[in-house]
Tab-separated table of C-alpha atoms and ligand atoms in Angstrom:
chain	number	residue	atom	x	y	z
A	1	MET	CA	-55.441	107.071	29.334
A	2	THR	CA	-55.376	104.515	32.379
A	3	VAL	CA	-57.990	105.835	35.035
A	4	ARG	CA	-56.214	106.030	38.190
A	5	VAL	CA	-58.107	106.904	41.326
A	6	ARG	CA	-57.156	107.187	44.670
A	7	PHE	CA	-58.135	106.977	48.282
A	8	ALA	CA	-56.660	109.985	50.326
A	9	PRO	CA	-57.549	109.179	54.138
A	10	SER	CA	-56.222	111.576	56.709
A	11	PRO	CA	-55.299	109.714	59.875
A	12	THR	CA	-56.866	111.621	62.330
A	13	GLY	CA	-59.008	108.885	63.988
A	14	MET	CA	-60.494	105.457	63.854
A	15	PHE	CA	-61.258	104.673	60.274
A	16	HIS	CA	-65.109	106.442	59.535
A	17	VAL	CA	-67.609	104.324	57.977
A	18	GLY	CA	-68.261	106.703	55.398
A	19	GLY	CA	-64.495	106.632	54.333
A	20	ALA	CA	-64.995	102.722	53.846
A	21	ARG	CA	-67.849	103.638	51.570
A	22	SER	CA	-65.705	106.193	49.387
A	23	ALA	CA	-63.024	103.671	49.350
A	24	LEU	CA	-64.926	100.808	47.938
A	25	GLN	CA	-66.186	103.071	45.493
A	26	ASN	CA	-63.202	103.978	44.257
A	27	TRP	CA	-61.938	100.417	44.462
A	28	ILE	CA	-64.711	99.141	42.277
A	29	TYR	CA	-64.540	101.920	39.502
A	30	ALA	CA	-60.915	101.443	39.327
A	31	LYS	CA	-61.576	97.644	38.546
A	32	GLN	CA	-64.551	98.367	36.299
A	33	GLN	CA	-62.250	100.568	34.337
A	34	GLY	CA	-59.208	98.395	34.160
A	35	GLY	CA	-57.610	101.166	36.205
A	36	VAL	CA	-55.278	101.663	39.372
A	37	PHE	CA	-56.330	102.245	43.079
A	38	VAL	CA	-53.945	104.611	44.749
A	39	LEU	CA	-53.517	105.120	48.521
A	40	ARG	CA	-52.320	108.135	49.933
A	41	ILE	CA	-52.375	109.050	53.620
A	42	GLU	CA	-52.977	112.420	54.073
A	43	ASP	CA	-50.754	112.771	57.105
A	44	THR	CA	-49.437	116.441	57.055
A	45	ASP	CA	-51.558	117.672	60.162
A	46	ALA	CA	-48.799	116.857	62.487
A	47	ALA	CA	-50.543	117.913	65.477
A	48	ARG	CA	-53.582	115.337	64.848
A	49	ASN	CA	-52.008	112.384	63.195
A	50	LYS	CA	-50.833	109.446	64.691
A	51	PRO	CA	-49.342	106.268	63.132
A	52	GLU	CA	-51.535	104.083	64.678
A	53	TRP	CA	-54.512	105.623	63.254
A	54	THR	CA	-52.728	104.816	59.812
A	55	GLU	CA	-52.130	101.279	60.758
A	56	GLY	CA	-55.878	101.300	61.932
A	57	ILE	CA	-56.476	102.749	58.443
A	58	LEU	CA	-54.517	99.806	56.377
A	59	SER	CA	-55.967	96.912	58.697
A	60	ALA	CA	-59.656	98.096	58.111
A	61	LEU	CA	-59.019	98.472	54.470
A	62	ASP	CA	-57.720	94.917	54.526
A	63	TRP	CA	-60.443	93.533	56.601
A	64	ILE	CA	-63.176	95.030	53.982
A	65	GLY	CA	-61.294	93.558	50.777
A	66	ILE	CA	-59.077	96.220	49.810
A	67	SER	CA	-56.205	94.274	50.896
A	68	ARG	CA	-52.454	95.363	51.265
A	69	GLY	CA	-50.123	94.747	48.190
A	70	SER	CA	-53.156	94.900	45.914
A	71	TYR	CA	-53.212	98.553	45.247
A	72	GLU	CA	-50.364	101.528	44.968
A	73	GLY	CA	-49.383	102.899	47.594
A	74	PRO	CA	-49.825	103.718	50.446
A	75	TYR	CA	-48.011	106.861	49.957
A	76	PHE	CA	-47.576	109.448	52.594
A	77	GLN	CA	-48.462	113.109	51.966
A	78	SER	CA	-45.830	114.465	54.075
A	79	ALA	CA	-43.215	112.850	52.055
A	80	ASN	CA	-43.984	115.030	49.257
A	81	ALA	CA	-43.818	118.433	51.469
A	82	GLY	CA	-41.354	119.479	48.949
A	83	GLU	CA	-43.354	119.131	45.734
A	84	HIS	CA	-46.241	121.362	47.760
A	85	ARG	CA	-43.872	124.017	48.346
A	86	ALA	CA	-42.373	124.272	44.719
A	87	ALA	CA	-46.080	124.360	43.482
A	88	ALA	CA	-46.674	127.072	45.664
A	89	ALA	CA	-43.555	128.821	44.450
A	90	ARG	CA	-44.459	128.293	41.005
A	91	LEU	CA	-47.823	129.791	41.393
A	92	HIS	CA	-46.324	132.918	42.833
A	93	GLU	CA	-43.598	133.440	40.036
A	94	SER	CA	-46.422	133.117	37.498
A	95	GLY	CA	-48.353	135.966	39.284
A	96	ARG	CA	-51.315	133.380	40.121
A	97	ALA	CA	-50.474	133.966	43.664
A	98	TYR	CA	-49.388	136.851	45.977
A	99	TYR	CA	-48.054	137.358	49.301
A	100	CYS	CA	-50.414	139.007	51.862
A	101	ASP	CA	-49.849	139.779	55.814
A	102	CYS	CA	-53.570	140.880	56.541
A	103	THR	CA	-54.986	139.720	59.655
A	104	ARG	CA	-58.997	139.285	59.520
A	105	GLU	CA	-59.430	142.082	61.876
A	106	ASP	CA	-57.374	144.339	59.100
A	107	VAL	CA	-59.996	143.176	56.394
A	108	GLN	CA	-62.935	143.756	58.608
A	109	ALA	CA	-61.718	147.251	59.534
A	110	ARG	CA	-61.292	148.102	55.721
A	111	THR	CA	-64.901	146.760	54.692
A	112	GLY	CA	-66.491	147.972	57.927
A	113	SER	CA	-68.911	144.791	57.815
A	114	GLN	CA	-69.014	141.416	59.020
A	115	TYR	CA	-65.665	139.421	57.591
A	116	GLN	CA	-67.152	137.755	54.429
A	117	GLY	CA	-63.972	136.845	52.618
A	118	TYR	CA	-60.719	138.557	51.767
A	119	ASP	CA	-61.165	141.821	50.142
A	120	GLY	CA	-58.006	141.157	47.436
A	121	TYR	CA	-56.247	144.149	49.379
A	122	HIS	CA	-52.717	143.063	48.552
A	123	ARG	CA	-53.474	141.868	44.956
A	124	ASP	CA	-51.151	144.559	43.423
A	125	ARG	CA	-48.905	145.529	46.049
A	126	GLY	CA	-46.098	143.207	45.315
A	127	LEU	CA	-45.274	142.173	49.169
A	128	GLY	CA	-42.582	139.753	49.181
A	129	PRO	CA	-42.503	136.806	51.223
A	130	GLY	CA	-41.562	136.760	54.764
A	131	PRO	CA	-42.435	135.337	58.301
A	132	GLY	CA	-46.110	135.662	58.575
A	133	HIS	CA	-46.885	136.269	54.828
A	134	ALA	CA	-49.524	133.988	53.712
A	135	LEU	CA	-49.675	133.387	49.929
A	136	ARG	CA	-52.974	133.713	48.459
A	137	PHE	CA	-54.338	132.519	45.014
A	138	ARG	CA	-55.517	135.140	42.534
A	139	THR	CA	-58.728	133.950	41.544
A	140	PRO	CA	-60.179	135.044	37.878
A	141	ASP	CA	-62.412	138.055	38.374
A	142	GLU	CA	-64.586	137.023	35.542
A	143	GLY	CA	-66.236	133.665	34.085
A	144	ALA	CA	-67.061	130.343	36.107
A	145	THR	CA	-65.575	127.499	36.742
A	146	VAL	CA	-67.505	124.421	35.483
A	147	VAL	CA	-66.703	121.155	37.542
A	148	VAL	CA	-67.351	117.996	35.961
A	149	ASP	CA	-68.832	115.622	38.238
A	150	LEU	CA	-70.016	112.138	37.585
A	151	ILE	CA	-72.828	112.380	40.248
A	152	ARG	CA	-73.630	116.017	39.997
A	153	GLY	CA	-73.805	116.822	36.548
A	154	GLU	CA	-71.660	119.967	35.866
A	155	PRO	CA	-72.108	122.181	38.767
A	156	THR	CA	-70.804	125.696	38.210
A	157	PHE	CA	-69.031	128.403	40.498
A	158	GLU	CA	-68.776	131.914	39.748
A	159	ASN	CA	-65.462	132.908	39.863
A	160	LYS	CA	-65.889	136.164	41.303
A	161	LEU	CA	-67.670	134.790	44.132
A	162	ILE	CA	-64.503	132.593	44.897
A	163	GLU	CA	-62.405	134.604	47.346
A	164	ASP	CA	-58.626	134.897	46.817
A	165	PHE	CA	-57.787	131.716	48.907
A	166	VAL	CA	-54.630	130.953	51.095
A	167	ILE	CA	-52.434	128.167	49.649
A	168	ALA	CA	-49.577	128.583	51.776
A	169	ARG	CA	-49.621	130.000	55.574
A	170	GLY	CA	-47.582	132.678	57.087
A	171	ASP	CA	-44.975	129.991	58.021
A	172	GLY	CA	-44.520	128.692	54.272
A	173	SER	CA	-46.532	125.536	54.918
A	174	PRO	CA	-48.806	124.789	52.136
A	175	VAL	CA	-51.865	124.176	53.173
A	176	PHE	CA	-54.396	121.259	52.521
A	177	LEU	CA	-56.180	122.592	49.464
A	178	LEU	CA	-52.795	122.696	47.701
A	179	ALA	CA	-51.205	119.749	48.875
A	180	ASN	CA	-54.087	117.619	47.873
A	181	VAL	CA	-53.864	119.066	44.062
A	182	VAL	CA	-50.186	118.555	43.909
A	183	ASP	CA	-50.365	115.008	45.159
A	184	ASP	CA	-53.161	114.155	42.541
A	185	MET	CA	-51.373	116.002	40.013
A	186	THR	CA	-47.880	113.872	40.525
A	187	MET	CA	-49.811	110.744	41.045
A	188	GLY	CA	-51.499	110.928	37.764
A	189	ILE	CA	-54.966	110.890	39.291
A	190	THR	CA	-57.820	110.853	36.869
A	191	HIS	CA	-60.790	110.586	38.774
A	192	VAL	CA	-61.358	112.039	42.216
A	193	ILE	CA	-64.237	110.168	44.046
A	194	ARG	CA	-64.553	111.486	47.319
A	195	ALA	CA	-67.261	112.759	50.247
A	196	GLU	CA	-69.568	115.644	49.133
A	197	GLU	CA	-68.125	117.821	51.937
A	198	HIS	CA	-65.210	118.377	49.702
A	199	LEU	CA	-67.467	119.825	46.766
A	200	PRO	CA	-66.980	123.261	48.507
A	201	ASN	CA	-63.348	123.128	47.720
A	202	THR	CA	-63.713	121.622	44.211
A	203	PRO	CA	-63.732	124.970	42.199
A	204	LYS	CA	-60.598	126.079	43.766
A	205	GLN	CA	-59.116	123.218	43.465
A	206	GLN	CA	-59.860	122.908	39.662
A	207	LEU	CA	-58.454	126.595	39.264
A	208	LEU	CA	-55.284	125.525	40.786
A	209	TRP	CA	-54.954	122.376	38.519
A	210	GLU	CA	-55.574	124.813	35.598
A	211	ALA	CA	-53.091	127.424	36.948
A	212	LEU	CA	-50.344	124.793	37.453
A	213	GLY	CA	-51.095	123.683	33.476
A	214	VAL	CA	-52.696	120.521	34.127
A	215	LYS	CA	-56.057	119.223	32.867
A	216	PRO	CA	-58.394	118.688	36.102
A	217	PRO	CA	-59.497	115.262	36.887
A	218	ILE	CA	-63.211	114.011	36.507
A	219	TRP	CA	-64.750	114.304	39.826
A	220	ALA	CA	-67.421	112.468	41.519
A	221	HIS	CA	-68.833	113.736	44.784
A	222	VAL	CA	-70.908	111.110	46.696
A	223	PRO	CA	-73.615	112.054	49.379
A	224	VAL	CA	-72.922	112.143	52.844
A	225	VAL	CA	-73.779	109.358	55.310
A	226	VAL	CA	-76.167	110.371	58.002
A	227	ASN	CA	-78.058	108.980	61.419
A	228	GLU	CA	-81.503	108.585	61.918
A	229	LYS	CA	-82.012	112.181	62.612
A	230	ARG	CA	-80.481	113.055	59.182
A	231	GLN	CA	-77.354	114.153	60.774
A	232	LYS	CA	-74.036	113.633	59.455
A	233	LEU	CA	-72.602	110.675	61.083
A	234	SER	CA	-69.998	112.112	63.684
A	235	LYS	CA	-67.497	110.282	65.606
A	236	ARG	CA	-68.528	112.065	68.835
A	237	ARG	CA	-72.381	111.282	68.552
A	238	ASP	CA	-72.624	108.081	66.491
A	239	LYS	CA	-70.845	104.743	66.177
A	240	VAL	CA	-68.722	105.363	63.071
A	241	ALA	CA	-65.465	103.239	63.593
A	242	LEU	CA	-65.368	100.493	60.968
A	243	GLU	CA	-63.170	98.898	63.583
A	244	ALA	CA	-65.966	99.338	66.270
A	245	TYR	CA	-68.121	97.102	63.650
A	246	ARG	CA	-65.582	94.399	63.181
A	247	ASP	CA	-64.719	93.994	66.854
A	248	GLU	CA	-68.479	93.667	67.512
A	249	GLY	CA	-68.629	90.683	65.006
A	250	TYR	CA	-70.012	92.096	61.744
A	251	LEU	CA	-68.861	90.093	59.001
A	252	ALA	CA	-66.487	91.852	56.312
A	253	GLY	CA	-68.855	90.804	53.189
A	254	ALA	CA	-72.117	92.045	55.018
A	255	MET	CA	-70.437	95.258	55.880
A	256	ARG	CA	-69.233	95.743	52.496
A	257	ASN	CA	-72.566	94.830	50.871
A	258	TYR	CA	-74.463	97.085	53.440
A	259	LEU	CA	-71.827	100.020	52.534
A	260	MET	CA	-72.334	99.901	48.928
A	261	LEU	CA	-76.201	100.355	49.448
A	262	LEU	CA	-76.003	103.575	50.740
A	263	GLY	CA	-77.062	105.672	48.130
A	264	TRP	CA	-77.237	102.894	45.509
A	265	ALA	CA	-78.894	99.480	45.037
A	266	PRO	CA	-78.304	96.539	42.483
A	267	SER	CA	-80.912	95.510	39.936
A	268	GLY	CA	-84.066	93.611	40.789
A	269	ASP	CA	-85.135	94.696	44.139
A	270	ARG	CA	-82.059	92.860	45.721
A	271	GLU	CA	-80.079	94.125	48.549
A	272	ILE	CA	-78.014	90.832	49.773
A	273	VAL	CA	-76.252	90.225	46.437
A	274	PRO	CA	-72.731	88.449	46.093
A	275	TRP	CA	-69.926	90.868	45.935
A	276	SER	CA	-69.253	90.026	42.374
A	277	VAL	CA	-72.635	91.413	41.130
A	278	ILE	CA	-71.900	94.643	42.892
A	279	GLU	CA	-68.510	94.793	40.877
A	280	ASP	CA	-70.654	94.361	37.942
A	281	GLU	CA	-73.497	96.415	38.256
A	282	PHE	CA	-72.535	99.481	40.458
A	283	ARG	CA	-72.204	102.768	38.565
A	284	LEU	CA	-71.327	105.992	39.884
A	285	ASP	CA	-73.839	107.976	38.074
A	286	GLU	CA	-76.572	106.071	39.360
A	287	VAL	CA	-75.589	107.059	43.025
A	288	ASN	CA	-78.180	109.210	44.377
A	289	LEU	CA	-78.082	112.720	45.310
A	290	SER	CA	-79.789	112.689	48.743
A	291	SER	CA	-77.888	111.913	51.659
A	292	ALA	CA	-77.804	108.328	52.692
A	293	PHE	CA	-79.151	106.890	56.168
A	294	PHE	CA	-76.888	104.272	57.638
A	295	ASP	CA	-79.282	102.140	59.357
A	296	GLU	CA	-77.466	100.029	62.018
A	297	LYS	CA	-80.757	97.965	62.630
A	298	LYS	CA	-80.704	96.902	58.779
A	299	LEU	CA	-77.175	96.366	58.942
A	300	ARG	CA	-77.555	93.941	61.780
A	301	ALA	CA	-80.385	92.194	59.995
A	302	PHE	CA	-78.207	91.988	56.867
A	303	ASN	CA	-75.251	90.603	59.155
A	304	GLY	CA	-77.802	87.796	60.369
A	305	GLU	CA	-78.289	86.710	57.141
A	306	TYR	CA	-74.780	86.784	56.045
A	307	ILE	CA	-73.980	84.608	59.511
A	308	ARG	CA	-76.892	82.040	58.515
A	309	ALA	CA	-75.461	81.829	55.205
A	310	LEU	CA	-72.108	80.411	56.267
A	311	PRO	CA	-71.312	76.498	56.183
A	312	VAL	CA	-71.269	75.530	59.675
A	313	ALA	CA	-67.190	74.932	59.718
A	314	GLU	CA	-66.713	78.417	58.643
A	315	PHE	CA	-69.115	80.140	61.112
A	316	VAL	CA	-67.118	78.155	63.877
A	317	ASP	CA	-63.900	79.679	62.419
A	318	ALA	CA	-65.539	82.949	62.239
A	319	CYS	CA	-66.093	82.916	65.825
A	320	GLN	CA	-62.731	82.070	67.080
A	321	PRO	CA	-61.608	85.906	67.720
A	322	TRP	CA	-64.435	86.281	69.963
A	323	LEU	CA	-64.261	82.930	71.868
A	324	THR	CA	-60.200	83.674	72.595
A	325	GLY	CA	-59.982	87.359	72.409
A	326	THR	CA	-57.543	88.209	70.055
A	327	GLY	CA	-56.577	91.522	68.761
A	328	THR	CA	-58.753	94.414	69.791
A	329	ILE	CA	-61.532	92.069	71.039
A	330	ALA	CA	-61.947	91.656	74.317
A	331	PRO	CA	-61.279	88.200	76.213
A	332	PRO	CA	-64.398	85.804	76.776
A	333	PRO	CA	-65.344	85.470	80.574
A	334	TRP	CA	-63.674	81.901	80.728
A	335	GLN	CA	-59.870	80.773	81.042
A	336	PRO	CA	-58.708	79.434	77.997
A	337	GLU	CA	-58.410	76.033	79.305
A	338	GLU	CA	-61.978	76.015	80.340
A	339	PHE	CA	-63.091	76.271	76.551
A	340	ASP	CA	-64.171	73.001	74.883
A	341	ALA	CA	-63.927	72.966	71.279
A	342	ASP	CA	-66.172	69.530	70.834
A	343	ALA	CA	-68.955	71.281	73.024
A	344	PHE	CA	-68.703	74.698	71.211
A	345	ALA	CA	-68.969	72.609	67.746
A	346	ALA	CA	-71.861	70.849	69.042
A	347	VAL	CA	-74.169	74.089	69.883
A	348	ALA	CA	-72.720	75.996	67.140
A	349	PRO	CA	-75.420	75.379	64.775
A	350	LEU	CA	-78.099	76.342	67.144
A	351	ALA	CA	-76.164	79.685	68.074
A	352	GLN	CA	-75.942	80.254	64.417
A	353	THR	CA	-79.487	81.040	63.441
A	354	ARG	CA	-79.974	83.072	66.408
A	355	ILE	CA	-77.215	85.777	66.646
A	356	ALA	CA	-76.967	88.881	64.574
A	357	VAL	CA	-73.228	89.823	65.168
A	358	LEU	CA	-70.576	87.106	66.146
A	359	SER	CA	-69.598	88.604	69.763
A	360	GLU	CA	-73.192	87.635	70.390
A	361	ILE	CA	-71.918	83.992	70.639
A	362	VAL	CA	-70.101	84.561	73.896
A	363	PRO	CA	-73.363	85.274	76.341
A	364	ASN	CA	-74.967	82.273	74.426
A	365	VAL	CA	-72.143	79.516	74.992
A	366	ASP	CA	-70.184	80.929	78.522
A	367	PHE	CA	-72.412	78.349	80.660
A	368	LEU	CA	-70.744	75.514	78.555
A	369	PHE	CA	-67.395	76.734	79.740
A	370	LEU	CA	-67.676	78.496	83.146
A	371	ALA	CA	-67.310	76.149	86.250
A	372	SER	CA	-70.753	77.939	87.390
A	373	PRO	CA	-73.098	80.207	85.478
A	374	LEU	CA	-72.962	83.711	85.426
A	375	ILE	CA	-76.098	84.542	86.943
A	376	ASP	CA	-78.130	87.522	85.757
A	377	GLU	CA	-79.703	88.707	89.024
A	378	ALA	CA	-82.681	90.660	87.304
A	379	ALA	CA	-83.376	87.174	85.161
A	380	TRP	CA	-83.284	85.347	88.417
A	381	THR	CA	-85.709	87.551	90.299
A	382	LYS	CA	-88.260	87.381	87.811
A	383	THR	CA	-88.142	83.700	87.245
A	384	MET	CA	-87.570	82.396	90.182
A	385	LYS	CA	-91.134	82.531	92.170
A	386	ASP	CA	-93.133	80.552	94.372
A	387	GLY	CA	-93.234	76.735	93.533
A	388	SER	CA	-89.896	77.121	91.683
A	389	ALA	CA	-87.490	74.971	94.311
A	390	GLU	CA	-90.332	72.501	94.396
A	391	LEU	CA	-90.377	72.346	90.623
A	392	LEU	CA	-86.481	72.117	90.487
A	393	ASP	CA	-86.689	69.492	93.244
A	394	ASP	CA	-88.776	67.372	91.306
A	395	ALA	CA	-86.974	68.177	88.092
A	396	VAL	CA	-83.794	66.783	89.506
A	397	ALA	CA	-85.122	63.794	90.620
A	398	ALA	CA	-86.626	63.173	87.271
A	399	PHE	CA	-83.522	63.812	85.618
A	400	GLU	CA	-81.332	61.905	87.888
A	401	ALA	CA	-83.756	59.142	87.013
A	402	LEU	CA	-83.001	59.314	82.921
A	403	GLU	CA	-81.096	56.311	81.437
A	404	SER	CA	-80.367	58.065	78.624
A	405	TRP	CA	-79.123	61.929	78.872
A	406	ASP	CA	-80.282	63.301	75.522
A	407	ALA	CA	-82.297	66.582	74.266
A	408	GLU	CA	-85.550	64.763	73.740
A	409	SER	CA	-85.741	62.600	76.996
A	410	LEU	CA	-84.838	65.710	78.908
A	411	LYS	CA	-87.620	67.441	76.990
A	412	SER	CA	-90.475	64.707	77.781
A	413	THR	CA	-89.301	64.459	81.324
A	414	LEU	CA	-89.570	68.276	82.189
A	415	GLU	CA	-93.052	68.470	80.224
A	416	ALA	CA	-94.192	65.660	82.487
A	417	VAL	CA	-92.834	67.556	85.849
A	418	GLY	CA	-94.809	70.479	84.447
A	419	ALA	CA	-97.543	69.035	83.495
A	420	GLU	CA	-98.452	67.464	87.098
A	421	ARG	CA	-98.549	71.232	87.924
A	422	GLY	CA	-100.896	72.196	85.135
A	423	LEU	CA	-97.337	74.164	83.733
A	424	LYS	CA	-96.870	74.894	80.026
A	425	LEU	CA	-93.480	74.061	78.988
A	426	GLY	CA	-92.541	77.501	78.984
A	427	LYS	CA	-93.078	78.217	82.280
A	428	THR	CA	-91.393	74.801	83.417
A	429	GLN	CA	-88.344	75.269	81.845
A	430	ALA	CA	-87.886	79.086	82.700
A	431	PRO	CA	-86.523	78.219	86.131
A	432	VAL	CA	-84.212	75.278	84.886
A	433	ARG	CA	-82.666	77.604	82.042
A	434	VAL	CA	-81.848	80.303	84.824
A	435	ALA	CA	-80.411	77.756	87.132
A	436	VAL	CA	-78.244	76.347	84.050
A	437	THR	CA	-77.097	79.149	82.222
A	438	GLY	CA	-77.912	82.212	84.186
A	439	ARG	CA	-80.034	83.770	81.993
A	440	THR	CA	-83.578	83.587	80.563
A	441	VAL	CA	-82.931	83.478	76.984
A	442	GLY	CA	-80.335	81.590	74.937
A	443	LEU	CA	-79.838	78.410	72.804
A	444	PRO	CA	-82.557	75.869	73.089
A	445	LEU	CA	-82.448	74.575	76.701
A	446	PHE	CA	-82.608	70.894	75.964
A	447	GLU	CA	-79.811	70.392	73.348
A	448	SER	CA	-77.904	72.903	75.720
A	449	LEU	CA	-78.460	70.441	78.871
A	450	GLU	CA	-77.280	67.435	76.555
A	451	VAL	CA	-74.103	69.012	75.689
A	452	LEU	CA	-73.490	70.533	79.388
A	453	GLY	CA	-73.742	66.796	80.243
A	454	ARG	CA	-75.660	65.051	83.295
A	455	GLU	CA	-73.104	66.159	86.038
A	456	ARG	CA	-72.857	69.642	85.548
A	457	THR	CA	-76.517	70.280	84.873
A	458	LEU	CA	-77.535	68.620	88.025
A	459	THR	CA	-74.846	70.446	90.195
A	460	ARG	CA	-76.375	73.697	88.882
A	461	MET	CA	-80.025	72.729	89.654
A	462	ARG	CA	-79.088	71.654	92.876
A	463	ALA	CA	-77.149	74.743	93.606
A	464	ALA	CA	-79.781	76.955	92.344
A	465	ARG	CA	-82.085	74.904	94.614
A	466	LEU	CA	-80.139	75.649	97.768
A	467	ARG	CA	-80.137	79.736	96.962
A	468	LEU	CA	-84.042	79.280	97.036
A	469	VAL	CA	-84.160	77.899	100.725
B	501	LIG	N1	-57.784	113.617	53.111
B	501	LIG	C1	-59.254	114.404	52.745
B	501	LIG	C2	-60.068	113.530	53.750
B	501	LIG	O1	-60.184	112.448	54.693
B	501	LIG	C3	-59.288	113.700	51.547
B	501	LIG	C4	-60.010	114.496	50.713
B	501	LIG	C5	-59.897	113.739	49.317
B	501	LIG	O2	-60.463	113.080	49.259
B	501	LIG	O3	-59.839	114.901	47.938
B	501	LIG	O4	-61.259	114.259	54.109
């Protein structure tokens, strides 16, 4: 039997990192089993779906290594509406489902208590189809539904505790539970790997599989991803969109490595490992049962390591979207014609060891391309103290006298200027850095000045000096 798994996102928003993790787990499982990965877009909630969300999912998957053309699909759930209705009709014909027109209030009035699920009133009343008549599944009164779950063993659900749930609404449209089952069935899905939040649906869905006469799939419910307060990651509260991480400059390799560590670890105390190791070693049945903390700080550190491991030329390539502002990435503060690829190449190795996400490249190098630096006023006030004007005067004079404009000469020259005042290099270079780059932190100063060049450096230092009059 060929293993067939699916990833079935609903295009109702940005692509959630938890979804990306499930997609990768499905992807790896299919690969390990010599199976097929199917992508199905669950787009039946017309009010909440937007085509651009679908496009976002496809491109985010592509980015993370699940590339278009290398999986089956995408299929669209909405295209299978006929099958969903036919299945509902079959369940009705076989007596496994019945019509009901009760409202919640009706049920409550009958049972005289808080609503605790449907009471089965219409089970044997023979109500026919009609506007406002929902179709309910007749759950067995006895026995239990045992779900075979690769992560959780065999969770068992008492059938008598499962209410006769709705499978088609009063307007005849099948609900998610049924559509999802019918699609999995039609697509020959053998293993359903998905988020834990769907576990409560699973006994109902398994009953539907059985009632439709097909052997249910094997399930695997992966634990939820939570924030530092152990709350489920939510799009209103947390940064959950994979696209947001991509646009900030996380590398796809770092991201997918990190996502796979949520609830699982490779052998030998390692965390940063080549993707091929993850593909070999990952085991669904080793995934932890407890929820997984999505630690952005750790992800940043990971990403920094991935950035440092790039050959410089690849790092330069990887920075391009932020240097030019492509796609959904904001453009940099300089004009395209101000950008100087050689100057960038000269400082790239210095930047590569210092940034954790690629977008940080921009504030580190903008001083090289802008006609005048973007002055951070707080940094200016903090740095330009009594004596800064005179120090800048002396530094300008000393730099003007330099024969060779190179990092080493610049450094020893400024060191000497500071020494005359009894200042250490750190204190001496701070006003120069702010004058030239606008900031207190950044790339190594003297290499930066070397690349910026004599004229531009001196002009900026003189301009800063004038501001201090
Ligand atoms: N469309 C559902 C979701 O995004 C998928 C449910 C499933 O994987 O079965 O939560």
